[in-house]
Short mmCIF file of C-alpha atoms and ligand atoms in Angstrom, two decimals:
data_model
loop_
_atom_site.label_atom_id
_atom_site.label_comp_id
_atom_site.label_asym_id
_atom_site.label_seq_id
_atom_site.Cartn_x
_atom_site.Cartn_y
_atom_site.Cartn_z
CA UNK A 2 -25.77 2.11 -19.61
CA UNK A 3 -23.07 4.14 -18.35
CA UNK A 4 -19.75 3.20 -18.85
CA UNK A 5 -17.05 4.14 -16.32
CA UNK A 6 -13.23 2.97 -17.28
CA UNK A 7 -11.49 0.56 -14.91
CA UNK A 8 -14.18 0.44 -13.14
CA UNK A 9 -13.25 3.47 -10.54
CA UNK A 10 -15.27 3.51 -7.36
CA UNK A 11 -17.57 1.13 -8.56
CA UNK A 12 -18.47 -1.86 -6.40
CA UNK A 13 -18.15 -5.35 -7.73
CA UNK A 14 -18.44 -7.56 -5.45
CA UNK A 15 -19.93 -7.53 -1.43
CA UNK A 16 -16.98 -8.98 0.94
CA UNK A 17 -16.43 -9.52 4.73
CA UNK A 18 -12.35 -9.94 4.05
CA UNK A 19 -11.38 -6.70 3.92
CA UNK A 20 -11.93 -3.02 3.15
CA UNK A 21 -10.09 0.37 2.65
CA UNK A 22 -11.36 3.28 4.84
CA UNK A 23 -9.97 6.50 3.28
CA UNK A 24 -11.62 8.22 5.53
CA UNK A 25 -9.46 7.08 8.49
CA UNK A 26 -6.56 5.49 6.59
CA UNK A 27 -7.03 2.23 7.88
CA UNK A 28 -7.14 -1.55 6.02
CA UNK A 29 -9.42 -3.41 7.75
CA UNK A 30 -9.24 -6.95 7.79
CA UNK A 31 -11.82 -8.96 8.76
CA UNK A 32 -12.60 -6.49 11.52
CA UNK A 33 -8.61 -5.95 12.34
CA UNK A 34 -6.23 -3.11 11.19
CA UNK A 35 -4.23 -4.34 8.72
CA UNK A 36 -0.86 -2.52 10.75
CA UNK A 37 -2.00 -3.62 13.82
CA UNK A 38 -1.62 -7.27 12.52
CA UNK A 39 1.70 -6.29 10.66
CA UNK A 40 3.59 -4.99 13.72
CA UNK A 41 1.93 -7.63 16.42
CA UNK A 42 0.65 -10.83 14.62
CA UNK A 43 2.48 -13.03 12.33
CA UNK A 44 1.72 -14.07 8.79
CA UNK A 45 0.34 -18.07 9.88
CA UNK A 46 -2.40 -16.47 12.33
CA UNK A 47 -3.58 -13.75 9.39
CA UNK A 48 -3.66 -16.67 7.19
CA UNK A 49 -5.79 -18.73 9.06
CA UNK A 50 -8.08 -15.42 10.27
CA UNK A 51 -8.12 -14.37 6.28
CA UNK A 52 -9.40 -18.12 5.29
CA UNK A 53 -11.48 -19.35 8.82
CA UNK A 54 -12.60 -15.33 9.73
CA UNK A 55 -11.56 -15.18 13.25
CA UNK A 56 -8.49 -15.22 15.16
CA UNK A 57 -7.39 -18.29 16.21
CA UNK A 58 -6.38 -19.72 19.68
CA UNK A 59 -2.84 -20.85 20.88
CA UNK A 60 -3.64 -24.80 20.24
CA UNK A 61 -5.48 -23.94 17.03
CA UNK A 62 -2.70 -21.94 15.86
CA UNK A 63 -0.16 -24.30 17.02
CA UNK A 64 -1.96 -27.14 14.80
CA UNK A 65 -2.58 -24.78 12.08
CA UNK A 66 1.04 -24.01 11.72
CA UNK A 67 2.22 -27.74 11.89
CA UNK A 68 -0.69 -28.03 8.57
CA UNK A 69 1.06 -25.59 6.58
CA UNK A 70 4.60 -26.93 7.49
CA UNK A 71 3.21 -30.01 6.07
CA UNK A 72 2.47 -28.71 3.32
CA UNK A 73 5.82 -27.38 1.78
CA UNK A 74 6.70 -30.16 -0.13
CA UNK A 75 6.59 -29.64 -4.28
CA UNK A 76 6.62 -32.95 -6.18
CA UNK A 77 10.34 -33.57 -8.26
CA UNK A 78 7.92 -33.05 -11.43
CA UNK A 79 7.58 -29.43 -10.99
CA UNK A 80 10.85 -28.66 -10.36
CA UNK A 81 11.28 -30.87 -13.60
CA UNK A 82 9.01 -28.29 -15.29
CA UNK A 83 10.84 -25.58 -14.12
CA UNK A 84 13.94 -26.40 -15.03
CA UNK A 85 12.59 -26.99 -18.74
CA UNK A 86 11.70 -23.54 -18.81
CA UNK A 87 14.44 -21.18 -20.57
CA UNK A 88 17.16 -19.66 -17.77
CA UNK A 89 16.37 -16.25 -18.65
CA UNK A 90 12.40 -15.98 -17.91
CA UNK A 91 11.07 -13.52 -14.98
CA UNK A 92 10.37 -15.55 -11.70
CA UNK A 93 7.28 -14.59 -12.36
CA UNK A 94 6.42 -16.49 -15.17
CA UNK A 95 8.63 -19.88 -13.33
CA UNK A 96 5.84 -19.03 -10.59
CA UNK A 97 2.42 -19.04 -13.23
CA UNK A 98 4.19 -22.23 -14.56
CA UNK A 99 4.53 -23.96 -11.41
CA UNK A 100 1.33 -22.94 -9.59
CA UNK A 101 -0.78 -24.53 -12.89
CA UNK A 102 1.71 -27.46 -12.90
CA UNK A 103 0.85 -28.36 -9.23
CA UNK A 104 -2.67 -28.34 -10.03
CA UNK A 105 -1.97 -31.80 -11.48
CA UNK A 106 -0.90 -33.28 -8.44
CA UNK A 107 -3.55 -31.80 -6.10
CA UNK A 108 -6.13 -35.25 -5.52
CA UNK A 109 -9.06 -32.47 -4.38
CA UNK A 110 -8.96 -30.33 -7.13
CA UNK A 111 -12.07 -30.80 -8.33
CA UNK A 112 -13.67 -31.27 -5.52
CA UNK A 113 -15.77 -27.83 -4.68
CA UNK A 114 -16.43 -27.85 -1.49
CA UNK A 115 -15.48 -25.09 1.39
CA UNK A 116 -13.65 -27.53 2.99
CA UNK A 117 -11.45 -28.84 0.37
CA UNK A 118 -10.88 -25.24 -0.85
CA UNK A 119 -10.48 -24.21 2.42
CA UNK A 120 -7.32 -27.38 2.67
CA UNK A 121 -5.74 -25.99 -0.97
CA UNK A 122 -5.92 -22.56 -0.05
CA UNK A 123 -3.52 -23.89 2.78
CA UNK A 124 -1.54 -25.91 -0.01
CA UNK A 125 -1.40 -22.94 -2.10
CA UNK A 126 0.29 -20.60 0.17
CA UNK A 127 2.65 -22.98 1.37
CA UNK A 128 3.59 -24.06 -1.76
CA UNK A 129 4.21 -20.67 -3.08
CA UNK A 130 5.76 -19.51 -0.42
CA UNK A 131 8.53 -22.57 -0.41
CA UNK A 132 8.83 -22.48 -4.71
CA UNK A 133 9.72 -18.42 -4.29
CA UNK A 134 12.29 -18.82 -1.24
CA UNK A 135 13.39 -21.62 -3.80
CA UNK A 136 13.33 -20.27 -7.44
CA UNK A 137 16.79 -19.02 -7.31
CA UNK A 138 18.37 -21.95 -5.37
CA UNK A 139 16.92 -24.40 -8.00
CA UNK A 140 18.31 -22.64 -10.87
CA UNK A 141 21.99 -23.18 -8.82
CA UNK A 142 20.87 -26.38 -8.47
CA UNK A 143 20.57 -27.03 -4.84
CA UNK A 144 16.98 -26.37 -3.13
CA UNK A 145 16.85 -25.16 0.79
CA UNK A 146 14.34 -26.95 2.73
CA UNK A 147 12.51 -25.28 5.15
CA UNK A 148 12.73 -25.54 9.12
CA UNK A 149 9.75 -26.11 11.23
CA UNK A 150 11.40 -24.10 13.87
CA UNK A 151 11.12 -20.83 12.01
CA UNK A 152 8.10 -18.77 10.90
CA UNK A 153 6.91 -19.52 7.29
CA UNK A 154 8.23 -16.19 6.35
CA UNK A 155 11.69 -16.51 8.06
CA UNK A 156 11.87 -19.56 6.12
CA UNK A 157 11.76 -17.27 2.49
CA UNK A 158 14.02 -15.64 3.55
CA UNK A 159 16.30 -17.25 4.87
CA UNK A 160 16.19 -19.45 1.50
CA UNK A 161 16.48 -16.54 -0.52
CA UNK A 162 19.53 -14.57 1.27
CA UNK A 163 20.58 -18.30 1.58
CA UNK A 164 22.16 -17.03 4.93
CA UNK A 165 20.54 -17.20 8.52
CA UNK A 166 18.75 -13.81 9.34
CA UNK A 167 19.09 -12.27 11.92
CA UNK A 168 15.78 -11.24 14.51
CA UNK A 169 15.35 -7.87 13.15
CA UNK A 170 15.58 -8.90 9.85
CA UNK A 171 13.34 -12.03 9.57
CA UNK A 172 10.84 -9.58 11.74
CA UNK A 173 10.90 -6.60 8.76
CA UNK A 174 10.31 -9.02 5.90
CA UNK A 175 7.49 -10.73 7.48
CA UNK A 176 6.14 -7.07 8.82
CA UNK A 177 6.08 -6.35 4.81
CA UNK A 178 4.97 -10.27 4.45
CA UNK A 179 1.92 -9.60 5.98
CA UNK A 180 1.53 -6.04 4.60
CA UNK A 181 1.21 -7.26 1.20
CA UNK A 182 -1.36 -10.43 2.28
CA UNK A 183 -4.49 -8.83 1.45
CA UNK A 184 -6.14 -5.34 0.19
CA UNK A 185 -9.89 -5.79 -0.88
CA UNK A 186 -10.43 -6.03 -4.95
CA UNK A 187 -6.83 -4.71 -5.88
CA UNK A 188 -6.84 -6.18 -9.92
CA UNK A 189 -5.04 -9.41 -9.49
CA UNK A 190 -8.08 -10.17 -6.50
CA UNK A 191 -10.60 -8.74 -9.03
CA UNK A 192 -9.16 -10.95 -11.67
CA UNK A 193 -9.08 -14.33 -8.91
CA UNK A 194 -12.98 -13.91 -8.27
CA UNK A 195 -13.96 -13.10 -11.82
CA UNK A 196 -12.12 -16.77 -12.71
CA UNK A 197 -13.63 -18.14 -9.47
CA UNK A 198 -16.92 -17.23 -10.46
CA UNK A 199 -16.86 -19.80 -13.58
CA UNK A 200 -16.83 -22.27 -10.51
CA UNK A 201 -13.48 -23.35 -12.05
CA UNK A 202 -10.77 -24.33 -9.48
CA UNK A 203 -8.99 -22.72 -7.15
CA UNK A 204 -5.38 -23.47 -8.76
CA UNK A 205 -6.86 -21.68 -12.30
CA UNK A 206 -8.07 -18.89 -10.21
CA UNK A 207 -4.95 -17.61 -9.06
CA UNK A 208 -2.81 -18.85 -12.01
CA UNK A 209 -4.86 -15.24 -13.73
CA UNK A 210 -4.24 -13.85 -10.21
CA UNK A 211 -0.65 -13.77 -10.76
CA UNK A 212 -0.60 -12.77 -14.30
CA UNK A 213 -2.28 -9.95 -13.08
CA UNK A 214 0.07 -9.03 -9.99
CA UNK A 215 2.76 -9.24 -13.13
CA UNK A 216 2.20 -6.35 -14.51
CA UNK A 217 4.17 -3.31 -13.61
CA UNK A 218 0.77 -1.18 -13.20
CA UNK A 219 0.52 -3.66 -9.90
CA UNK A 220 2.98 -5.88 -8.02
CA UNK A 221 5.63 -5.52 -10.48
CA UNK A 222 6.16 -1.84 -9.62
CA UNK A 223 7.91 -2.87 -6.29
CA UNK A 224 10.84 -3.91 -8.73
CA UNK A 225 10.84 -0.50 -10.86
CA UNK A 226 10.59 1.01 -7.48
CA UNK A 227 13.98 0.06 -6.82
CA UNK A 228 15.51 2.25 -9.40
CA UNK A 229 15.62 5.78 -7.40
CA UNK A 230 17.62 3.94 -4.73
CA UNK A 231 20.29 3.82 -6.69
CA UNK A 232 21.25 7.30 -6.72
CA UNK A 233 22.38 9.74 -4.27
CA UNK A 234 19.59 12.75 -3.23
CA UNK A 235 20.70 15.06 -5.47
CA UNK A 236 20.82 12.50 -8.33
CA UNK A 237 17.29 10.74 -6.70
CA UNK A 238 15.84 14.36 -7.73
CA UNK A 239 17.23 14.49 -11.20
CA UNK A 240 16.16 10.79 -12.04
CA UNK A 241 12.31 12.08 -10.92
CA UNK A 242 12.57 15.71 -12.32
CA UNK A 243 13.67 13.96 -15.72
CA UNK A 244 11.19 11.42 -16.15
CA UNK A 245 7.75 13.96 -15.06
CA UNK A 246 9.17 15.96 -17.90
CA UNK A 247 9.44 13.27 -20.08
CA UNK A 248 5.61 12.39 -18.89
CA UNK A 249 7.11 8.69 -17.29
CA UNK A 250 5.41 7.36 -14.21
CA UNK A 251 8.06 7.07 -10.86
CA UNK A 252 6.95 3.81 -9.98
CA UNK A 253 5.39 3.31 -6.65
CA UNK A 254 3.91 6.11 -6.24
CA UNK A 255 -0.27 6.29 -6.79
CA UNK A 256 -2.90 4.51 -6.07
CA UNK A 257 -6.70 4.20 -7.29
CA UNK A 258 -8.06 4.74 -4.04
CA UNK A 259 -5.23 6.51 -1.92
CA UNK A 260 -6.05 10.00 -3.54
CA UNK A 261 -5.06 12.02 -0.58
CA UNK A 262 -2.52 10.73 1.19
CA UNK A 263 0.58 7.86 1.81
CA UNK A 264 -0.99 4.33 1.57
CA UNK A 265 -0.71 3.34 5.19
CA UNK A 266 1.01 0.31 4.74
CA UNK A 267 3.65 2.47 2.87
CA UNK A 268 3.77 4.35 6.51
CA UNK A 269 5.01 0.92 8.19
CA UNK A 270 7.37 0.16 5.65
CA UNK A 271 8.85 4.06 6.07
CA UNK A 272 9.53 2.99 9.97
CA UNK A 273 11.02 0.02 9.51
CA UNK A 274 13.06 1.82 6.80
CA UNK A 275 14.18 4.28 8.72
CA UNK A 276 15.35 1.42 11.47
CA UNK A 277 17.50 -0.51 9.02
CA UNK A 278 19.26 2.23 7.89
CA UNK A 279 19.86 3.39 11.97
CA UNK A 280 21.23 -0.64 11.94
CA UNK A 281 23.05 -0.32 8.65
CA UNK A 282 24.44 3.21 10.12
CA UNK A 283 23.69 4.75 6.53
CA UNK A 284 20.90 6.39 5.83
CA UNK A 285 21.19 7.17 1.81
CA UNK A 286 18.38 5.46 1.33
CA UNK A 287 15.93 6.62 3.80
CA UNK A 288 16.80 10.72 2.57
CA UNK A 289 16.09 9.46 -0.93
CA UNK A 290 12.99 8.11 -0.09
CA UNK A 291 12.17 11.43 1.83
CA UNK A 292 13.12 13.73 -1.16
CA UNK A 293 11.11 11.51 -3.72
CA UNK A 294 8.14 11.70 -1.73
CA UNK A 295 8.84 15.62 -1.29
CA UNK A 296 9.24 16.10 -4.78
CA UNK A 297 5.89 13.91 -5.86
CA UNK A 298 3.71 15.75 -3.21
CA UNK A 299 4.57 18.86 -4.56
CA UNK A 300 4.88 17.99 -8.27
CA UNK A 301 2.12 15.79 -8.90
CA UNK A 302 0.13 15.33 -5.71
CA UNK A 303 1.14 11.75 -5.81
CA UNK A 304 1.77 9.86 -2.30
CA UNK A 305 4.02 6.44 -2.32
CA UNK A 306 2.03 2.75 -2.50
CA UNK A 307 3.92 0.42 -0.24
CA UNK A 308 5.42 -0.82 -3.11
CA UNK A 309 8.29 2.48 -2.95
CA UNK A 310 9.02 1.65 0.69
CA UNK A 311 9.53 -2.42 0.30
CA UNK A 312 12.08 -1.43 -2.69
CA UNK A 313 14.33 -0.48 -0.33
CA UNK A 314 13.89 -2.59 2.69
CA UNK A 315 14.09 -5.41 0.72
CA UNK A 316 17.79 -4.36 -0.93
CA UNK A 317 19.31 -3.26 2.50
CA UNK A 318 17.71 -7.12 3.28
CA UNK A 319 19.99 -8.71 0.40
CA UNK A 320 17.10 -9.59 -1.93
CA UNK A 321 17.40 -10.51 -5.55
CA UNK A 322 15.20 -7.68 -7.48
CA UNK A 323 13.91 -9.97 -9.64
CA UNK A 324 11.90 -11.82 -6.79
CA UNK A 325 10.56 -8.64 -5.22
CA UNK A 326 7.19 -9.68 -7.11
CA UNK A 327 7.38 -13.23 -6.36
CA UNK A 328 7.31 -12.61 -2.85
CA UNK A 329 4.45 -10.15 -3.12
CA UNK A 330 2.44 -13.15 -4.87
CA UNK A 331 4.14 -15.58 -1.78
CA UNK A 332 1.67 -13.52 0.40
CA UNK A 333 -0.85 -12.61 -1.84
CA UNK A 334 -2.04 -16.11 -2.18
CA UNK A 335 -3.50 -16.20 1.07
CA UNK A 336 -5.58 -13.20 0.22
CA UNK A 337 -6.52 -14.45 -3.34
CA UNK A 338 -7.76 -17.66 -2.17
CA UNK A 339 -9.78 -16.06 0.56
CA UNK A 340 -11.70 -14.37 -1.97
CA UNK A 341 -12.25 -17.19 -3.89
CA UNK A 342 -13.72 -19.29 -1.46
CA UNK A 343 -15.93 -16.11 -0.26
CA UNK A 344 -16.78 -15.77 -3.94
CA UNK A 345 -17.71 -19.46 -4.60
CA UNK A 346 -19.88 -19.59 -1.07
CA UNK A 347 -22.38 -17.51 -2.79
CA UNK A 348 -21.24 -17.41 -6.27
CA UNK A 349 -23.10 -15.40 -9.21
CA UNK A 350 -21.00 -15.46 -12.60
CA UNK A 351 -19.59 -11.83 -13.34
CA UNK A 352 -20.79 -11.29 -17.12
CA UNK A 353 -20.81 -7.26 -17.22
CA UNK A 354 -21.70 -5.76 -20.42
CA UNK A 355 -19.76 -3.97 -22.92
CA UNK A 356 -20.34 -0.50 -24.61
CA UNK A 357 -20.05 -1.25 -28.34
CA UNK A 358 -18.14 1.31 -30.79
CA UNK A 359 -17.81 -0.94 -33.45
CA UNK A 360 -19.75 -0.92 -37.02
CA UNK A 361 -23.02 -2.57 -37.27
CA UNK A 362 -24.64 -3.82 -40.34
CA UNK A 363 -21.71 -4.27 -42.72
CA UNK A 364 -22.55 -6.22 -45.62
CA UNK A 365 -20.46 -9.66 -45.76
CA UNK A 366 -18.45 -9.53 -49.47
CA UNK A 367 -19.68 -11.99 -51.96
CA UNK A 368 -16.30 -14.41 -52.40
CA UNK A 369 -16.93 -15.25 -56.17
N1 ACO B 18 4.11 8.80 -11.61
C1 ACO B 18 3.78 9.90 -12.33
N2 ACO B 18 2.52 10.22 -12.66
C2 ACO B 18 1.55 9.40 -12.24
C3 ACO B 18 1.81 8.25 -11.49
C4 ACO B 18 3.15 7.97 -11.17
N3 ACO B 18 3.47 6.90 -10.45
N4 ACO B 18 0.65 7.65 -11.20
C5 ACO B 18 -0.33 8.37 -11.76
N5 ACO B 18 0.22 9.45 -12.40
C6 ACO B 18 -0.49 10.48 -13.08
C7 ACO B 18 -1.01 9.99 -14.41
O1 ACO B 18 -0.09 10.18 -15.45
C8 ACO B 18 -2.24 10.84 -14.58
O2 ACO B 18 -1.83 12.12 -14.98
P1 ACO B 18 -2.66 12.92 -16.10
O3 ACO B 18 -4.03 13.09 -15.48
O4 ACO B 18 -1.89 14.17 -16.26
O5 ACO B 18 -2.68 12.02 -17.29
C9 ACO B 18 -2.78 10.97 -13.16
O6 ACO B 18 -1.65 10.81 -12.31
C10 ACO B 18 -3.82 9.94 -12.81
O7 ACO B 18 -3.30 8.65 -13.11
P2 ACO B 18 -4.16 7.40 -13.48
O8 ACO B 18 -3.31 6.43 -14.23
O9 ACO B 18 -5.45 7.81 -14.10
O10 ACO B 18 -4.49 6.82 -12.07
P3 ACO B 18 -5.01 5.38 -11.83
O11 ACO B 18 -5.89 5.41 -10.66
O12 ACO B 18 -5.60 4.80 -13.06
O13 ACO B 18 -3.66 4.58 -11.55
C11 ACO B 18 -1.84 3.50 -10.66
C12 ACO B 18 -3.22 4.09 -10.37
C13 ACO B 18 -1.95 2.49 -11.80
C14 ACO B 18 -1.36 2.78 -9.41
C15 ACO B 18 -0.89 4.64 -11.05
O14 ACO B 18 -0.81 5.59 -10.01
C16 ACO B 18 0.50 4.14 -11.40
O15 ACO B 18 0.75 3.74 -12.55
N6 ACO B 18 1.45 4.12 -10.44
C17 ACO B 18 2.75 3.57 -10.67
C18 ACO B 18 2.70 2.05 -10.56
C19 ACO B 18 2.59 1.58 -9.13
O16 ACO B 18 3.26 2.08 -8.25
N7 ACO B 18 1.75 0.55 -8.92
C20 ACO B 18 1.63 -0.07 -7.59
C21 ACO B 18 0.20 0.00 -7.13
S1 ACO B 18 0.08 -0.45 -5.42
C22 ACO B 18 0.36 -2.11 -5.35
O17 ACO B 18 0.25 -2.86 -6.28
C23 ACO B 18 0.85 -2.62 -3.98
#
């Protein structure tokens, strides 16, 4: 047996969802690039083509849309739960809490088959998309509700800048919406199938999924991200020089499989950067950005993930920090629970092996 840590280049699983293609720095999903689908689609029609496989057409889309609109609604109880919870817990954990909580009130959740996983993937995403435009608003103690005339996205944020949003700037959240929705066996997917391969439920499945995105090794870097932005250029360089001497990681930049160059959803969310600062006539934040990237190139041969270009997109938008990560599991969802249907269509339990380093053969002490 040869063992190779975190599992680096090693495949784990066969999928038709998605794949990275270093070789042409393209996400494909389900056949589509993944910027194509940012820049053109919207986030309901790469849900439905991430769960059903295809595209869908105008009247199925239409109808598809009204079902996750339907959807939205969270019982009282779990906003009961949530307000139980202590005031000063991440979002994140609010978000674990809630998700299990709602498995409770789901009547198919023990019911296996494709199409009832196929109807609470649907639930899921909806769900979580209306508890994070929400999280904030219920701790003030008044929830937004969600209007079927605007895009599921629009409706986060709209909810979460509690403020109408303009065109532009409903259209560069959902671009990063759907950026975020899916990216093959990234560790809080890994983590979703290895669950879903128990044949457990869907809701349990990404419950782990979201622990994982947590972490600041994954989804929560888009929040340490933010921390460069809050210098100057000059100051942006010491912050960066500083920590590589001190041996610190600059959040948001690396990637396991992005070795030799910028993560290509990072690329998008450098355009549409560069646009809101042009519409916020300031552009600190995009020469930051610039000078960072400069400085990690040549220092460490590290490129950004699209976690350093959402940082600041997301403050010129007005978020909170603290729900940067929420919203990256808002979107996530859909890509989780596409992989956990795929996984439980033709399901085999993941039970690797372990190279032992421990002792062997100790003698047990005699107790008298
Ligand atoms: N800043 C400084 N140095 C770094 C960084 C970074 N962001 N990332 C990696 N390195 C260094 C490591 O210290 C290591 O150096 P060494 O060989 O001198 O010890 C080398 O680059 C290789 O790093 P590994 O940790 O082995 O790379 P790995 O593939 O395991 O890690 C990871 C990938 C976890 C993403 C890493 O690059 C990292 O911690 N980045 C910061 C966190 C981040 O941005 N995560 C978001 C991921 S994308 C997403 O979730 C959308």
């Amino acid at each position: 047996l040869s063992y190779v840590p975190g599992l680096e280049n090693i495949p784990a699983a066969e999928t038709y969802i998605s794949t990275i293609d270093t070789d042409v720095g393209k996400i494909w999903i389900r056949g589509f690039s993944l910027e194509d689908l940012a820049l053109q689609s919207t986030y309901e029609e790469v849900l439905y083509l991430l769960i059903h496989g295809t595209l869908p057409d105008f009247e199925t889309l239409s109808s598809f849309r009204r079902n996750i609109y339907d959807e939205w609604h969270v019982p009282q109880e779990i906003w009961d739960i949530v307000n139980m919870l202590p005031r000063d817990i991440h979002p994140m954990d609010i978000l674990r809490t809630a998700i299990s909580a709602l498995a409770g009130f789901d009547r198919e959740l023990d019911d296996p088959s494709h199409e009832a996983n196929i109807r609470k993937a649907v639930r899921l995403v909806a769900k979580t998309g209306f508890l994070v435009g929400n999280l904030e608003n219920m701790a003030k103690g008044g929830i937004r509700v969600f209007s079927r005339d605007l895009s599921h996205a629009a409706n986060i944020l709209q909810a979460i800048i509690e403020r109408p949003a303009q065109n532009w700037e409903a259209r560069a959240f959902e671009t990063a919406f759907i950026l975020y929705v899916e990216h093959e066996l990234a560790a809080s997917t890994f983590a979703s199938r290895v669950i879903a391969s128990t044949m457990t439920d869907i809701y349990g499945a990404v419950c782990g999924a979201i622990s994982a995105l947590k972490g600041p090794l994954h989804g929560g870097a888009n929040e340490k991200a933010l921390e460069v932005f809050q210098y100057d250029v000059a100051g942006a360089e010491r912050f960066v020089r500083e920590r590589l001497a001190a041996r610190e990681r600059i959040m948001g930049f690396g990637h396991r499989v992005y070795r030799r160059g910028i993560d290509p959803r990072a690329q998008v969310m450098k355009d549409i950067l560069a646009e809101l600062c042009r519409r916020h006539g300031d552009d600190r934040l995009y020469r930051v950005a610039v000078r960072v990237e400069e400085i990690m190139a040549a220092e460490k041969g590290l490129y950004p993930n699209l976690d350093f270009y959402v940082a600041p997109v997301y403050k010129l938008l007005g978020i909170p920090v603290k729900l940067f990560t929420p919203i990256f599991a808002a979107s996530r969802m859909a890509g989780w629970c596409a992989h956990v249907i795929e996984q439980q269509l033709a399901n085999r339990l993941f039970r690797p092996r372990a190279i032992y380093r421990g002792a062997r053969g100790s003698s047990y002490p005699s107790r008298n």
